Amino acid sequence: MIQKKIKAYIIDDNVDACEVLKMMMERHFPVETVGVCNSALAAIDDLREKDTDIIFLDIEMPDISGLEFCQLIKQQINPETKVVFYSAHSKYVINAMRQEAFDFLLKPPTVEEIGKIIHRYYENKLTTLDTASRCGQLLRPLLVVNYKNEQIKIDIDNCALFRFSTDNNSWEVVCIDGKSFMLRRRTNADMILSLTRDFVQINKKNIVNIRHVDMISENSCKLNIKTDEDLLISRSFRQTFLDAFYSI
């Protein structure tokens, strides 16, 4: 499992505010600050050269407002880069949303509010995973957020089982080492199945990686992971499961 840091860029004319935000993000979250600039106009050229995931942009800048800057830069940076407006005044929230900002952070920031933005960023990454290819080869890693607020990427080959938790009303992934991680609540079976043909549904609450199936009995199967659990194969899913198993 690989944890990749988010690359953040801060634009704020207040030097102390930049340092506080940088310190809070890097101390508590998997974030690397790749740039800090105290002038919005000076940041434009720098951003063209930097690989950036999130820009934290102060709305009240002396040379150009954050709202104007957002319009100016929109066509010059990676469309996947998220802009978080950053201000001491909540009156700017509506205009920020109209500029299609990813989020809004109120000064002074708190660890809790920054955490919500980081969590939402990773959820958004899961939503936008490239699922165009269904050739059975390794795709981009499946992103999950575990209960410790750590963002972890898991290669698809390491995903052995997906099971729906009625207690949490969400899906979780079980890895080949037996460790499990909760997926975001909006994840559904169709999203999981679209990642690769190796993921096959066997009942309403279980999806298996067909390459980790060790044994099939009349109405159940067993995986080659650290669990002795026999998984029920529902009648309505049985033929699809068998077709996938024997096509390997």
Short mmCIF file of C-alpha atoms in Angstrom, two decimals:
data_model
loop_
_atom_site.label_atom_id
_atom_site.label_comp_id
_atom_site.label_asym_id
_atom_site.label_seq_id
_atom_site.Cartn_x
_atom_site.Cartn_y
_atom_site.Cartn_z
CA MET A 1 0.00 0.00 0.00
CA ILE A 2 1.34 3.41 -1.00
CA GLN A 3 0.46 6.73 0.58
CA LYS A 4 0.93 9.64 -1.81
CA LYS A 5 1.09 13.17 -0.46
CA ILE A 6 -1.19 15.90 -1.73
CA LYS A 7 0.76 18.72 -3.37
CA ALA A 8 -0.52 22.04 -2.04
CA TYR A 9 0.23 25.62 -3.11
CA ILE A 10 -0.61 28.61 -0.87
CA ILE A 11 -1.28 32.14 -2.17
CA ASP A 12 -1.71 34.74 0.58
CA ASP A 13 -0.15 38.19 1.16
CA ASN A 14 -0.03 37.45 4.90
CA VAL A 15 3.28 35.66 5.51
CA ASP A 16 2.29 34.46 8.99
CA ALA A 17 -1.01 33.03 7.70
CA CYS A 18 0.91 31.08 5.03
CA GLU A 19 3.23 29.57 7.62
CA VAL A 20 0.37 28.61 9.94
CA LEU A 21 -1.58 26.88 7.17
CA LYS A 22 1.54 25.13 5.85
CA MET A 23 2.46 23.88 9.32
CA MET A 24 -1.04 22.61 10.12
CA MET A 25 -1.41 20.74 6.83
CA GLU A 26 2.00 19.10 6.87
CA ARG A 27 1.88 18.19 10.56
CA HIS A 28 -1.53 16.54 10.55
CA PHE A 29 -2.13 15.35 6.99
CA PRO A 30 -0.29 13.72 4.05
CA VAL A 31 0.37 17.11 2.43
CA GLU A 32 3.49 18.55 0.83
CA THR A 33 3.53 22.32 0.28
CA VAL A 34 5.18 22.74 -3.14
CA GLY A 35 4.95 26.52 -3.18
CA VAL A 36 4.05 29.63 -1.19
CA CYS A 37 3.54 33.02 -2.82
CA ASN A 38 2.52 36.38 -1.33
CA SER A 39 1.41 37.81 -4.68
CA ALA A 40 -1.33 36.35 -6.84
CA LEU A 41 0.11 37.72 -10.09
CA ALA A 42 3.58 36.42 -9.26
CA ALA A 43 2.12 32.99 -8.60
CA ILE A 44 0.80 32.55 -12.12
CA ASP A 45 4.11 31.65 -13.78
CA ASP A 46 5.12 29.48 -10.83
CA LEU A 47 1.89 27.49 -11.01
CA ARG A 48 2.42 26.77 -14.70
CA GLU A 49 5.64 24.97 -13.76
CA LYS A 50 4.43 23.18 -10.63
CA ASP A 51 2.52 19.92 -10.38
CA THR A 52 -0.17 21.00 -7.92
CA ASP A 53 -3.22 19.18 -6.52
CA ILE A 54 -4.77 21.95 -4.39
CA ILE A 55 -4.36 25.73 -4.38
CA PHE A 56 -5.27 27.57 -1.17
CA LEU A 57 -6.10 31.06 -2.39
CA ASP A 58 -6.70 34.13 -0.21
CA ILE A 59 -9.59 36.13 -1.61
CA GLU A 60 -8.38 39.57 -0.43
CA MET A 61 -5.07 40.14 -2.20
CA PRO A 62 -3.53 43.61 -2.86
CA ASP A 63 -2.68 43.13 -6.54
CA ILE A 64 -5.73 41.16 -7.69
CA SER A 65 -8.60 39.55 -5.83
CA GLY A 66 -8.69 35.81 -5.42
CA LEU A 67 -11.95 35.69 -7.35
CA GLU A 68 -10.37 37.52 -10.32
CA PHE A 69 -7.26 35.36 -10.07
CA CYS A 70 -9.37 32.20 -10.24
CA GLN A 71 -10.89 33.31 -13.54
CA LEU A 72 -7.48 34.30 -14.89
CA ILE A 73 -5.72 31.06 -14.01
CA LYS A 74 -8.51 28.62 -14.83
CA GLN A 75 -7.37 28.03 -18.42
CA GLN A 76 -3.67 27.88 -17.54
CA ILE A 77 -3.46 25.09 -14.97
CA ASN A 78 -4.37 21.42 -14.87
CA PRO A 79 -8.19 21.18 -14.80
CA GLU A 80 -7.84 18.54 -12.07
CA THR A 81 -6.22 21.10 -9.72
CA LYS A 82 -8.65 22.13 -6.98
CA VAL A 83 -8.97 25.72 -5.73
CA VAL A 84 -9.88 26.31 -2.09
CA PHE A 85 -10.74 29.93 -1.29
CA TYR A 86 -9.25 31.08 1.97
CA SER A 87 -10.56 34.12 3.86
CA ALA A 88 -11.38 35.58 7.26
CA HIS A 89 -14.79 36.66 5.97
CA SER A 90 -17.61 34.20 5.32
CA LYS A 91 -19.38 36.80 3.13
CA TYR A 92 -17.25 35.57 0.22
CA VAL A 93 -18.57 32.00 0.33
CA ILE A 94 -21.34 32.51 -2.24
CA ASN A 95 -19.05 34.21 -4.77
CA ALA A 96 -16.45 31.54 -4.21
CA MET A 97 -18.94 28.83 -5.05
CA ARG A 98 -20.03 30.72 -8.14
CA GLN A 99 -16.41 30.65 -9.28
CA GLU A 100 -16.62 26.85 -9.05
CA ALA A 101 -14.23 26.69 -6.13
CA PHE A 102 -13.64 23.23 -4.72
CA ASP A 103 -14.14 24.42 -1.14
CA PHE A 104 -13.92 27.38 1.24
CA LEU A 105 -11.67 27.61 4.32
CA LEU A 106 -12.35 30.26 6.96
CA LYS A 107 -9.46 31.98 8.75
CA PRO A 108 -8.09 31.14 11.23
CA PRO A 109 -8.13 27.52 10.07
CA THR A 110 -8.66 24.55 12.36
CA VAL A 111 -7.30 21.03 11.98
CA GLU A 112 -10.89 19.76 11.79
CA GLU A 113 -11.84 22.05 8.88
CA ILE A 114 -8.63 21.30 6.98
CA GLY A 115 -9.30 17.61 7.55
CA LYS A 116 -12.74 17.92 5.98
CA ILE A 117 -11.19 19.45 2.86
CA ILE A 118 -8.50 16.74 2.64
CA HIS A 119 -11.13 14.03 3.14
CA ARG A 120 -13.33 15.55 0.42
CA TYR A 121 -10.35 15.75 -1.94
CA TYR A 122 -9.72 12.01 -1.64
CA GLU A 123 -13.40 11.22 -2.06
CA ASN A 124 -13.39 13.29 -5.22
CA LYS A 125 -10.35 11.36 -6.49
CA LEU A 126 -12.22 8.09 -6.06
CA THR A 127 -15.19 9.47 -7.99
CA THR A 128 -12.97 10.50 -10.89
CA LEU A 129 -10.91 7.30 -11.16
CA ASP A 130 -10.26 6.38 -14.76
CA THR A 131 -12.42 3.34 -15.41
CA ALA A 132 -12.48 3.48 -19.19
CA SER A 133 -10.36 0.35 -19.55
CA ARG A 134 -11.93 -2.97 -18.60
CA CYS A 135 -9.27 -5.22 -20.09
CA GLY A 136 -8.46 -6.95 -16.80
CA GLN A 137 -5.03 -5.33 -16.50
CA LEU A 138 -3.93 -3.33 -13.46
CA LEU A 139 -5.65 0.04 -13.48
CA ARG A 140 -5.06 3.09 -11.34
CA PRO A 141 -5.02 2.28 -7.62
CA LEU A 142 -8.31 2.20 -5.74
CA LEU A 143 -8.38 5.01 -3.22
CA VAL A 144 -9.81 4.52 0.26
CA VAL A 145 -9.97 6.52 3.46
CA ASN A 146 -9.60 4.51 6.63
CA TYR A 147 -10.88 5.22 10.12
CA LYS A 148 -7.60 6.83 11.23
CA ASN A 149 -8.03 9.67 8.73
CA GLU A 150 -5.10 8.41 6.68
CA GLN A 151 -5.46 8.30 2.92
CA ILE A 152 -4.14 5.05 1.49
CA LYS A 153 -3.94 3.77 -2.07
CA ILE A 154 -4.44 0.06 -2.61
CA ASP A 155 -3.47 -1.64 -5.85
CA ILE A 156 -6.36 -3.49 -7.42
CA ASP A 157 -4.42 -6.77 -7.28
CA ASN A 158 -4.36 -6.45 -3.48
CA CYS A 159 -8.14 -6.16 -3.25
CA ALA A 160 -9.53 -9.63 -2.53
CA LEU A 161 -13.06 -8.93 -1.33
CA PHE A 162 -15.58 -6.13 -1.09
CA ARG A 163 -18.36 -6.53 1.45
CA PHE A 164 -21.26 -4.31 2.39
CA SER A 165 -21.49 -3.39 6.07
CA THR A 166 -25.07 -2.92 7.19
CA ASP A 167 -23.87 -1.38 10.46
CA ASN A 168 -22.00 1.39 8.64
CA ASN A 169 -24.22 1.39 5.56
CA SER A 170 -21.17 1.39 3.30
CA TRP A 171 -18.81 -0.93 1.41
CA GLU A 172 -15.42 -1.98 2.70
CA VAL A 173 -12.49 -3.58 0.93
CA VAL A 174 -10.60 -6.57 2.37
CA CYS A 175 -6.98 -6.91 1.24
CA ILE A 176 -5.07 -10.13 0.72
CA ASP A 177 -3.38 -9.66 4.11
CA GLY A 178 -6.80 -9.61 5.80
CA LYS A 179 -6.81 -5.89 6.58
CA SER A 180 -10.04 -4.04 5.77
CA PHE A 181 -10.77 -0.40 4.94
CA MET A 182 -14.07 1.44 4.70
CA LEU A 183 -14.92 3.08 1.37
CA ARG A 184 -16.76 6.36 1.07
CA ARG A 185 -20.49 6.09 1.69
CA ARG A 186 -21.50 6.96 -1.87
CA THR A 187 -19.59 3.99 -3.26
CA ASN A 188 -21.93 1.41 -4.77
CA ALA A 189 -21.55 -2.02 -6.32
CA ASP A 190 -21.59 -0.69 -9.89
CA MET A 191 -18.64 1.62 -9.16
CA ILE A 192 -16.61 -1.27 -7.75
CA LEU A 193 -17.47 -3.62 -10.60
CA SER A 194 -16.48 -1.00 -13.19
CA LEU A 195 -12.86 -0.98 -11.98
CA THR A 196 -11.90 -4.32 -13.55
CA ARG A 197 -13.48 -7.50 -14.90
CA ASP A 198 -11.72 -9.41 -12.12
CA PHE A 199 -14.25 -8.03 -9.63
CA VAL A 200 -17.37 -10.23 -9.73
CA GLN A 201 -20.46 -9.98 -7.56
CA ILE A 202 -21.53 -13.23 -5.85
CA ASN A 203 -24.43 -11.90 -3.74
CA LYS A 204 -25.96 -8.58 -2.78
CA LYS A 205 -23.36 -7.93 -0.09
CA ASN A 206 -20.16 -9.44 -1.52
CA ILE A 207 -17.93 -8.81 -4.53
CA VAL A 208 -14.82 -10.96 -4.99
CA ASN A 209 -11.62 -10.63 -6.94
CA ILE A 210 -11.90 -13.74 -9.11
CA ARG A 211 -8.11 -14.16 -9.12
CA HIS A 212 -8.16 -14.77 -5.36
CA VAL A 213 -10.81 -17.51 -5.44
CA ASP A 214 -9.22 -20.78 -4.30
CA MET A 215 -12.17 -23.16 -4.10
CA ILE A 216 -15.77 -23.40 -5.27
CA SER A 217 -18.38 -25.67 -3.77
CA GLU A 218 -22.00 -26.04 -4.81
CA ASN A 219 -23.16 -22.69 -3.47
CA SER A 220 -20.11 -21.03 -1.91
CA CYS A 221 -16.49 -20.13 -2.54
CA LYS A 222 -13.35 -19.58 -0.49
CA LEU A 223 -10.62 -17.01 -1.08
CA ASN A 224 -6.86 -17.39 -0.65
CA ILE A 225 -6.66 -14.70 2.00
CA LYS A 226 -6.26 -14.77 5.78
CA THR A 227 -9.84 -15.75 6.53
CA ASP A 228 -11.68 -19.06 6.80
CA GLU A 229 -14.94 -17.50 5.72
CA ASP A 230 -17.03 -19.35 3.13
CA LEU A 231 -18.82 -16.86 0.91
CA LEU A 232 -22.31 -17.63 -0.32
CA ILE A 233 -22.89 -17.55 -4.08
CA SER A 234 -26.47 -16.49 -4.75
CA ARG A 235 -28.34 -18.32 -7.49
CA SER A 236 -28.87 -15.13 -9.50
CA PHE A 237 -25.11 -14.41 -9.57
CA ARG A 238 -23.83 -17.98 -9.91
CA GLN A 239 -23.58 -18.25 -13.71
CA THR A 240 -21.81 -14.91 -14.10
CA PHE A 241 -19.39 -15.94 -11.36
CA LEU A 242 -18.64 -19.32 -12.96
CA ASP A 243 -18.14 -17.76 -16.38
CA ALA A 244 -15.60 -15.34 -14.89
CA PHE A 245 -13.83 -18.07 -12.92
CA TYR A 246 -13.37 -20.44 -15.87
CA SER A 247 -12.28 -17.66 -18.23
CA ILE A 248 -9.11 -16.93 -16.25
#
